């Protein structure tokens, strides 16, 4: 896929100091605005398009940030990162999901011998990573969308406070349960994408990849009848199962992000391990509905194109369909984790790629 142009995303000082602009993991369009998130904080960011005389976007600024803990309860409190890896928007809600992953400590630069071995043997669980939040979208005084704690009878709610996270649903799963105790970068459980369509959430896993097959989990969350600030999963499809798994032949790559387009699902792929590229975008046509197949061969997942990536940097992490403000025809925006120095602007912003979506 050819990058048509780049647009600058301009962040405020606090977010730049927190490194949010260099750790982007998710993006969604909302009219003139973008919702974005980084994987090193527990916040959600909103940016607003700057338009030229022809009504086309020249960049995004007017940055505002909201702490997830101001909207929902977090199991580890407001100061621990949530490792937000996916955002979705549907029916007046914004969804945010953590990676639900364990973390193996890295060897620090210059460390050798016993200290290095000890760090590699240390696996950490951070409870805020194991949440799924549903946030009401409202229209603010400036006419722009905002996420709020309450909007009439709609209340921000969370799944993952009481042993009821997405991964808790998988404790007895024959395919995924063995990977629950494995850190994410070791091909363990690692959520990195989410898409909302109708009453379903489609959750993409960067890992595990099972003999070359990527995994997508489908759930149907709703308000808990005993507490409007909590969610519960409802049965999916026929029977009483609270989730469905789908196995996708994506050429041995894992899922880095998901984005709906009509009844289709666009899938950004990349390595499951801590490696550079390849990165590609596939289309899963007509996924919407209870009859989506559980095993999807490569010929049913047409490749839209390869996405540029860097050597040690420029890791494509977030994907959004852009409609209406970037010229005729749909475009895709791709945001990156670990951006290269060439992507960082003098004003403290970062450049995102805009590519034309093949018809």
GROMACS .gro file of C-alpha atoms in nm:
model
  359
    1UNK     CA    1   0.000   0.000   0.000
    2UNK     CA    2   0.142   0.338  -0.103
    3UNK     CA    3   0.144   0.613   0.158
    4UNK     CA    4  -0.051   0.897  -0.003
    5UNK     CA    5   0.060   1.151   0.255
    6UNK     CA    6   0.141   1.200   0.621
    7UNK     CA    7  -0.050   1.412   0.870
    8UNK     CA    8   0.078   1.548   1.198
    9UNK     CA    9  -0.085   1.450   1.527
   10UNK     CA   10  -0.003   1.724   1.778
   11UNK     CA   11  -0.011   1.636   2.147
   12UNK     CA   12   0.001   1.848   2.461
   13UNK     CA   13   0.306   1.872   2.684
   14UNK     CA   14   0.186   1.629   2.952
   15UNK     CA   15   0.120   1.353   2.698
   16UNK     CA   16   0.454   1.415   2.527
   17UNK     CA   17   0.631   1.390   2.860
   18UNK     CA   18   0.446   1.063   2.925
   19UNK     CA   19   0.560   0.934   2.587
   20UNK     CA   20   0.208   0.881   2.457
   21UNK     CA   21   0.291   1.018   2.111
   22UNK     CA   22   0.575   0.764   2.074
   23UNK     CA   23   0.372   0.467   2.198
   24UNK     CA   24   0.051   0.492   1.995
   25UNK     CA   25  -0.142   0.165   1.983
   26UNK     CA   26  -0.496   0.249   1.874
   27UNK     CA   27  -0.688   0.504   1.666
   28UNK     CA   28  -1.053   0.563   1.565
   29UNK     CA   29  -1.218   0.840   1.363
   30UNK     CA   30  -1.518   1.017   1.512
   31UNK     CA   31  -1.632   1.283   1.266
   32UNK     CA   32  -1.373   1.563   1.276
   33UNK     CA   33  -1.197   1.398   1.568
   34UNK     CA   34  -0.963   1.111   1.631
   35UNK     CA   35  -0.962   0.900   1.944
   36UNK     CA   36  -0.615   0.761   2.010
   37UNK     CA   37  -0.445   0.572   2.291
   38UNK     CA   38  -0.094   0.474   2.389
   39UNK     CA   39   0.015   0.157   2.560
   40UNK     CA   40   0.219   0.317   2.841
   41UNK     CA   41  -0.057   0.507   3.024
   42UNK     CA   42  -0.417   0.468   3.137
   43UNK     CA   43  -0.557   0.758   2.933
   44UNK     CA   44  -0.751   0.820   2.613
   45UNK     CA   45  -0.670   1.114   2.387
   46UNK     CA   46  -0.886   1.321   2.152
   47UNK     CA   47  -0.747   1.519   1.860
   48UNK     CA   48  -0.942   1.747   1.626
   49UNK     CA   49  -0.882   1.791   1.254
   50UNK     CA   50  -0.744   2.116   1.112
   51UNK     CA   51  -0.898   2.177   0.769
   52UNK     CA   52  -0.772   2.378   0.473
   53UNK     CA   53  -0.983   2.598   0.244
   54UNK     CA   54  -1.101   2.291   0.054
   55UNK     CA   55  -1.216   2.116   0.371
   56UNK     CA   56  -0.932   1.862   0.369
   57UNK     CA   57  -0.734   1.765   0.678
   58UNK     CA   58  -0.389   1.921   0.718
   59UNK     CA   59  -0.329   1.782   1.067
   60UNK     CA   60  -0.484   1.711   1.405
   61UNK     CA   61  -0.445   1.927   1.716
   62UNK     CA   62  -0.659   2.064   2.002
   63UNK     CA   63  -0.545   1.772   2.215
   64UNK     CA   64  -0.749   1.675   2.519
   65UNK     CA   65  -0.684   1.379   2.746
   66UNK     CA   66  -0.906   1.187   2.986
   67UNK     CA   67  -0.791   0.943   3.251
   68UNK     CA   68  -0.965   0.608   3.232
   69UNK     CA   69  -0.985   0.606   3.613
   70UNK     CA   70  -1.204   0.919   3.601
   71UNK     CA   71  -1.466   0.718   3.412
   72UNK     CA   72  -1.449   0.362   3.547
   73UNK     CA   73  -1.299   0.175   3.840
   74UNK     CA   74  -0.961   0.016   3.769
   75UNK     CA   75  -0.846  -0.292   3.962
   76UNK     CA   76  -0.498  -0.151   4.033
   77UNK     CA   77  -0.601   0.213   4.073
   78UNK     CA   78  -0.537   0.520   3.859
   79UNK     CA   79  -0.158   0.525   3.856
   80UNK     CA   80  -0.081   0.191   3.692
   81UNK     CA   81  -0.079   0.174   3.312
   82UNK     CA   82  -0.368  -0.003   3.138
   83UNK     CA   83  -0.170  -0.095   2.825
   84UNK     CA   84  -0.464   0.011   2.605
   85UNK     CA   85  -0.422  -0.174   2.276
   86UNK     CA   86  -0.756  -0.123   2.105
   87UNK     CA   87  -1.033   0.134   2.061
   88UNK     CA   88  -1.372   0.080   1.900
   89UNK     CA   89  -1.670   0.310   1.840
   90UNK     CA   90  -2.030   0.204   1.781
   91UNK     CA   91  -2.384   0.307   1.873
   92UNK     CA   92  -2.277   0.604   2.085
   93UNK     CA   93  -2.010   0.416   2.282
   94UNK     CA   94  -1.632   0.420   2.280
   95UNK     CA   95  -1.470   0.091   2.383
   96UNK     CA   96  -1.116   0.056   2.517
   97UNK     CA   97  -0.939  -0.272   2.588
   98UNK     CA   98  -0.614  -0.357   2.763
   99UNK     CA   99  -0.367  -0.614   2.635
  100UNK     CA  100  -0.473  -0.875   2.896
  101UNK     CA  101  -0.111  -0.990   2.886
  102UNK     CA  102   0.165  -1.087   3.124
  103UNK     CA  103   0.500  -0.912   3.092
  104UNK     CA  104   0.848  -1.063   3.110
  105UNK     CA  105   1.107  -0.814   3.231
  106UNK     CA  106   1.367  -0.698   2.982
  107UNK     CA  107   1.741  -0.722   3.029
  108UNK     CA  108   1.864  -0.370   3.095
  109UNK     CA  109   2.139  -0.226   2.875
  110UNK     CA  110   2.476  -0.342   2.997
  111UNK     CA  111   2.337  -0.613   3.224
  112UNK     CA  112   2.497  -0.957   3.204
  113UNK     CA  113   2.524  -1.271   3.411
  114UNK     CA  114   2.298  -1.341   3.708
  115UNK     CA  115   2.116  -1.006   3.705
  116UNK     CA  116   2.022  -1.047   3.341
  117UNK     CA  117   1.911  -1.407   3.400
  118UNK     CA  118   1.704  -1.299   3.700
  119UNK     CA  119   1.521  -1.035   3.502
  120UNK     CA  120   1.442  -1.279   3.222
  121UNK     CA  121   1.296  -1.518   3.481
  122UNK     CA  122   1.066  -1.251   3.623
  123UNK     CA  123   0.707  -1.242   3.494
  124UNK     CA  124   0.480  -0.958   3.604
  125UNK     CA  125   0.100  -0.924   3.605
  126UNK     CA  126  -0.041  -0.570   3.598
  127UNK     CA  127  -0.411  -0.587   3.676
  128UNK     CA  128  -0.513  -0.274   3.485
  129UNK     CA  129  -0.415  -0.450   3.162
  130UNK     CA  130  -0.708  -0.690   3.213
  131UNK     CA  131  -0.998  -0.450   3.160
  132UNK     CA  132  -1.251  -0.379   2.888
  133UNK     CA  133  -1.423  -0.041   2.925
  134UNK     CA  134  -1.740   0.087   2.760
  135UNK     CA  135  -1.764   0.468   2.769
  136UNK     CA  136  -2.062   0.687   2.672
  137UNK     CA  137  -2.000   0.936   2.394
  138UNK     CA  138  -2.173   1.273   2.425
  139UNK     CA  139  -2.155   1.608   2.246
  140UNK     CA  140  -1.964   1.870   2.438
  141UNK     CA  141  -2.025   2.244   2.458
  142UNK     CA  142  -1.781   2.290   2.170
  143UNK     CA  143  -1.988   2.059   1.950
  144UNK     CA  144  -1.720   1.790   1.956
  145UNK     CA  145  -1.757   1.435   2.090
  146UNK     CA  146  -1.640   1.364   2.443
  147UNK     CA  147  -1.632   1.060   2.666
  148UNK     CA  148  -1.823   1.099   2.991
  149UNK     CA  149  -1.894   0.900   3.304
  150UNK     CA  150  -2.270   0.934   3.261
  151UNK     CA  151  -2.502   1.048   2.984
  152UNK     CA  152  -2.865   1.018   3.091
  153UNK     CA  153  -2.923   0.653   3.171
  154UNK     CA  154  -2.601   0.546   2.996
  155UNK     CA  155  -2.314   0.481   3.233
  156UNK     CA  156  -1.946   0.403   3.182
  157UNK     CA  157  -1.887   0.038   3.271
  158UNK     CA  158  -1.602  -0.210   3.286
  159UNK     CA  159  -1.540  -0.582   3.255
  160UNK     CA  160  -1.248  -0.726   3.449
  161UNK     CA  161  -1.285  -0.615   3.811
  162UNK     CA  162  -1.394  -0.939   3.975
  163UNK     CA  163  -1.231  -1.233   3.804
  164UNK     CA  164  -1.451  -1.179   3.500
  165UNK     CA  165  -1.206  -1.049   3.240
  166UNK     CA  166  -1.192  -1.164   2.879
  167UNK     CA  167  -0.906  -1.399   2.967
  168UNK     CA  168  -1.104  -1.540   3.260
  169UNK     CA  169  -1.359  -1.656   3.003
  170UNK     CA  170  -1.081  -1.855   2.836
  171UNK     CA  171  -0.966  -2.053   3.141
  172UNK     CA  172  -1.098  -2.380   3.001
  173UNK     CA  173  -1.056  -2.307   2.633
  174UNK     CA  174  -0.886  -2.603   2.460
  175UNK     CA  175  -0.679  -2.378   2.234
  176UNK     CA  176  -0.603  -2.068   2.441
  177UNK     CA  177  -0.594  -2.180   2.806
  178UNK     CA  178  -0.236  -2.315   2.781
  179UNK     CA  179  -0.116  -1.968   2.678
  180UNK     CA  180  -0.272  -1.772   2.966
  181UNK     CA  181   0.039  -1.810   3.186
  182UNK     CA  182   0.284  -1.721   2.906
  183UNK     CA  183   0.404  -1.359   2.866
  184UNK     CA  184   0.282  -1.177   2.559
  185UNK     CA  185   0.613  -1.148   2.376
  186UNK     CA  186   0.671  -1.524   2.423
  187UNK     CA  187   0.365  -1.604   2.205
  188UNK     CA  188   0.135  -1.581   2.507
  189UNK     CA  189  -0.204  -1.410   2.520
  190UNK     CA  190  -0.178  -1.056   2.385
  191UNK     CA  191  -0.486  -0.857   2.281
  192UNK     CA  192  -0.401  -0.588   2.026
  193UNK     CA  193  -0.720  -0.502   1.840
  194UNK     CA  194  -1.090  -0.453   1.890
  195UNK     CA  195  -1.383  -0.376   1.661
  196UNK     CA  196  -1.748  -0.318   1.749
  197UNK     CA  197  -2.035  -0.407   1.517
  198UNK     CA  198  -2.399  -0.421   1.623
  199UNK     CA  199  -2.399  -0.597   1.962
  200UNK     CA  200  -2.070  -0.781   1.910
  201UNK     CA  201  -1.710  -0.710   1.993
  202UNK     CA  202  -1.438  -0.875   1.786
  203UNK     CA  203  -1.111  -0.900   1.977
  204UNK     CA  204  -0.790  -0.966   1.786
  205UNK     CA  205  -0.493  -1.146   1.939
  206UNK     CA  206  -0.136  -1.067   1.843
  207UNK     CA  207  -0.057  -1.395   2.015
  208UNK     CA  208  -0.077  -1.678   2.036
  209UNK     CA  209  -0.045  -1.774   1.673
  210UNK     CA  210  -0.126  -2.146   1.651
  211UNK     CA  211   0.076  -2.320   1.380
  212UNK     CA  212   0.039  -2.011   1.165
  213UNK     CA  213  -0.327  -1.940   1.247
  214UNK     CA  214  -0.418  -1.611   1.414
  215UNK     CA  215  -0.699  -1.598   1.670
  216UNK     CA  216  -0.999  -1.367   1.705
  217UNK     CA  217  -1.239  -1.383   2.001
  218UNK     CA  218  -1.603  -1.273   1.964
  219UNK     CA  219  -1.805  -1.164   2.269
  220UNK     CA  220  -2.135  -0.989   2.340
  221UNK     CA  221  -2.098  -0.766   2.648
  222UNK     CA  222  -2.389  -0.588   2.813
  223UNK     CA  223  -2.466  -0.398   3.132
  224UNK     CA  224  -2.456  -0.609   3.447
  225UNK     CA  225  -2.809  -0.625   3.596
  226UNK     CA  226  -2.676  -0.580   3.949
  227UNK     CA  227  -2.441  -0.289   3.884
  228UNK     CA  228  -2.464  -0.039   3.593
  229UNK     CA  229  -2.090   0.029   3.621
  230UNK     CA  230  -2.000  -0.329   3.538
  231UNK     CA  231  -2.035  -0.537   3.223
  232UNK     CA  232  -2.116  -0.903   3.178
  233UNK     CA  233  -2.083  -1.129   2.873
  234UNK     CA  234  -2.402  -1.262   2.719
  235UNK     CA  235  -2.424  -1.588   2.521
  236UNK     CA  236  -2.293  -1.565   2.166
  237UNK     CA  237  -2.477  -1.747   1.888
  238UNK     CA  238  -2.657  -2.072   1.960
  239UNK     CA  239  -2.623  -2.237   2.300
  240UNK     CA  240  -2.483  -2.089   2.623
  241UNK     CA  241  -2.121  -2.018   2.526
  242UNK     CA  242  -2.008  -1.670   2.635
  243UNK     CA  243  -1.755  -1.633   2.353
  244UNK     CA  244  -1.657  -1.775   2.014
  245UNK     CA  245  -1.310  -1.820   1.872
  246UNK     CA  246  -1.223  -1.775   1.506
  247UNK     CA  247  -0.899  -1.897   1.349
  248UNK     CA  248  -0.764  -1.695   1.055
  249UNK     CA  249  -0.489  -1.789   0.812
  250UNK     CA  250  -0.297  -1.462   0.796
  251UNK     CA  251   0.027  -1.611   0.672
  252UNK     CA  252   0.171  -1.679   1.016
  253UNK     CA  253   0.121  -1.323   1.142
  254UNK     CA  254  -0.077  -1.210   1.444
  255UNK     CA  255  -0.345  -0.941   1.465
  256UNK     CA  256  -0.222  -0.589   1.543
  257UNK     CA  257  -0.553  -0.405   1.502
  258UNK     CA  258  -0.907  -0.441   1.371
  259UNK     CA  259  -1.136  -0.187   1.208
  260UNK     CA  260  -1.487  -0.238   1.069
  261UNK     CA  261  -1.590  -0.105   0.730
  262UNK     CA  262  -1.958  -0.170   0.675
  263UNK     CA  263  -2.010  -0.539   0.738
  264UNK     CA  264  -1.646  -0.617   0.658
  265UNK     CA  265  -1.357  -0.628   0.899
  266UNK     CA  266  -1.015  -0.486   0.813
  267UNK     CA  267  -0.724  -0.658   0.986
  268UNK     CA  268  -0.380  -0.511   1.044
  269UNK     CA  269  -0.128  -0.791   1.091
  270UNK     CA  270   0.228  -0.819   1.218
  271UNK     CA  271   0.466  -1.057   1.394
  272UNK     CA  272   0.354  -1.205   1.724
  273UNK     CA  273   0.708  -1.181   1.864
  274UNK     CA  274   0.923  -0.876   1.935
  275UNK     CA  275   1.032  -0.836   1.571
  276UNK     CA  276   1.005  -0.588   1.286
  277UNK     CA  277   0.749  -0.651   1.005
  278UNK     CA  278   0.607  -0.767   0.781
  279UNK     CA  279   0.287  -0.567   0.829
  280UNK     CA  280  -0.019  -0.615   0.608
  281UNK     CA  281  -0.387  -0.527   0.583
  282UNK     CA  282  -0.643  -0.798   0.502
  283UNK     CA  283  -1.018  -0.780   0.453
  284UNK     CA  284  -1.259  -1.030   0.611
  285UNK     CA  285  -1.577  -0.975   0.405
  286UNK     CA  286  -1.920  -1.000   0.564
  287UNK     CA  287  -1.809  -1.093   0.914
  288UNK     CA  288  -2.119  -0.942   1.074
  289UNK     CA  289  -2.370  -1.193   1.204
  290UNK     CA  290  -2.379  -1.512   1.407
  291UNK     CA  291  -2.279  -1.729   1.113
  292UNK     CA  292  -1.922  -1.596   1.072
  293UNK     CA  293  -1.705  -1.905   1.011
  294UNK     CA  294  -1.482  -2.028   1.292
  295UNK     CA  295  -1.199  -2.136   1.058
  296UNK     CA  296  -1.113  -1.890   0.780
  297UNK     CA  297  -0.860  -1.993   0.513
  298UNK     CA  298  -0.632  -1.744   0.341
  299UNK     CA  299  -0.839  -1.729   0.021
  300UNK     CA  300  -1.128  -1.582   0.222
  301UNK     CA  301  -0.908  -1.305   0.363
  302UNK     CA  302  -0.797  -1.101   0.060
  303UNK     CA  303  -0.478  -0.901   0.102
  304UNK     CA  304  -0.527  -0.529   0.050
  305UNK     CA  305  -0.157  -0.454   0.067
  306UNK     CA  306   0.162  -0.433   0.268
  307UNK     CA  307   0.215  -0.150   0.516
  308UNK     CA  308   0.557   0.015   0.542
  309UNK     CA  309   0.751  -0.055   0.862
  310UNK     CA  310   1.094   0.032   0.996
  311UNK     CA  311   1.409  -0.136   1.117
  312UNK     CA  312   1.385  -0.121   1.495
  313UNK     CA  313   1.121   0.152   1.474
  314UNK     CA  314   0.796   0.250   1.294
  315UNK     CA  315   0.590  -0.048   1.411
  316UNK     CA  316   0.233  -0.021   1.267
  317UNK     CA  317  -0.004  -0.060   1.563
  318UNK     CA  318  -0.330   0.122   1.495
  319UNK     CA  319  -0.566   0.128   1.196
  320UNK     CA  320  -0.867   0.350   1.124
  321UNK     CA  321  -1.093   0.404   0.824
  322UNK     CA  322  -1.110   0.774   0.739
  323UNK     CA  323  -1.425   0.898   0.570
  324UNK     CA  324  -1.520   1.240   0.443
  325UNK     CA  325  -1.227   1.466   0.534
  326UNK     CA  326  -0.938   1.323   0.336
  327UNK     CA  327  -1.066   1.346  -0.023
  328UNK     CA  328  -1.293   1.129  -0.231
  329UNK     CA  329  -1.290   0.761  -0.141
  330UNK     CA  330  -1.201   0.599   0.187
  331UNK     CA  331  -0.854   0.622   0.332
  332UNK     CA  332  -0.679   0.432   0.606
  333UNK     CA  333  -0.479   0.594   0.882
  334UNK     CA  334  -0.193   0.395   1.033
  335UNK     CA  335  -0.030   0.503   1.361
  336UNK     CA  336   0.295   0.362   1.493
  337UNK     CA  337   0.463   0.251   1.810
  338UNK     CA  338   0.834   0.345   1.840
  339UNK     CA  339   0.821   0.602   1.560
  340UNK     CA  340   1.142   0.679   1.373
  341UNK     CA  341   1.307   1.018   1.431
  342UNK     CA  342   1.178   1.130   1.090
  343UNK     CA  343   0.820   1.099   1.219
  344UNK     CA  344   0.875   1.331   1.516
  345UNK     CA  345   0.805   1.697   1.443
  346UNK     CA  346   0.964   2.009   1.585
  347UNK     CA  347   0.638   2.101   1.755
  348UNK     CA  348   0.622   1.780   1.956
  349UNK     CA  349   0.391   1.596   1.719
  350UNK     CA  350   0.417   1.268   1.534
  351UNK     CA  351   0.334   1.185   1.172
  352UNK     CA  352   0.070   0.923   1.088
  353UNK     CA  353   0.042   0.759   0.746
  354UNK     CA  354  -0.267   0.805   0.526
  355UNK     CA  355  -0.315   0.548   0.248
  356UNK     CA  356  -0.594   0.510  -0.005
  357UNK     CA  357  -0.810   0.206   0.063
  358UNK     CA  358  -0.825  -0.020  -0.245
  359UNK     CA  359  -1.177  -0.061  -0.380
   0.00000   0.00000   0.00000
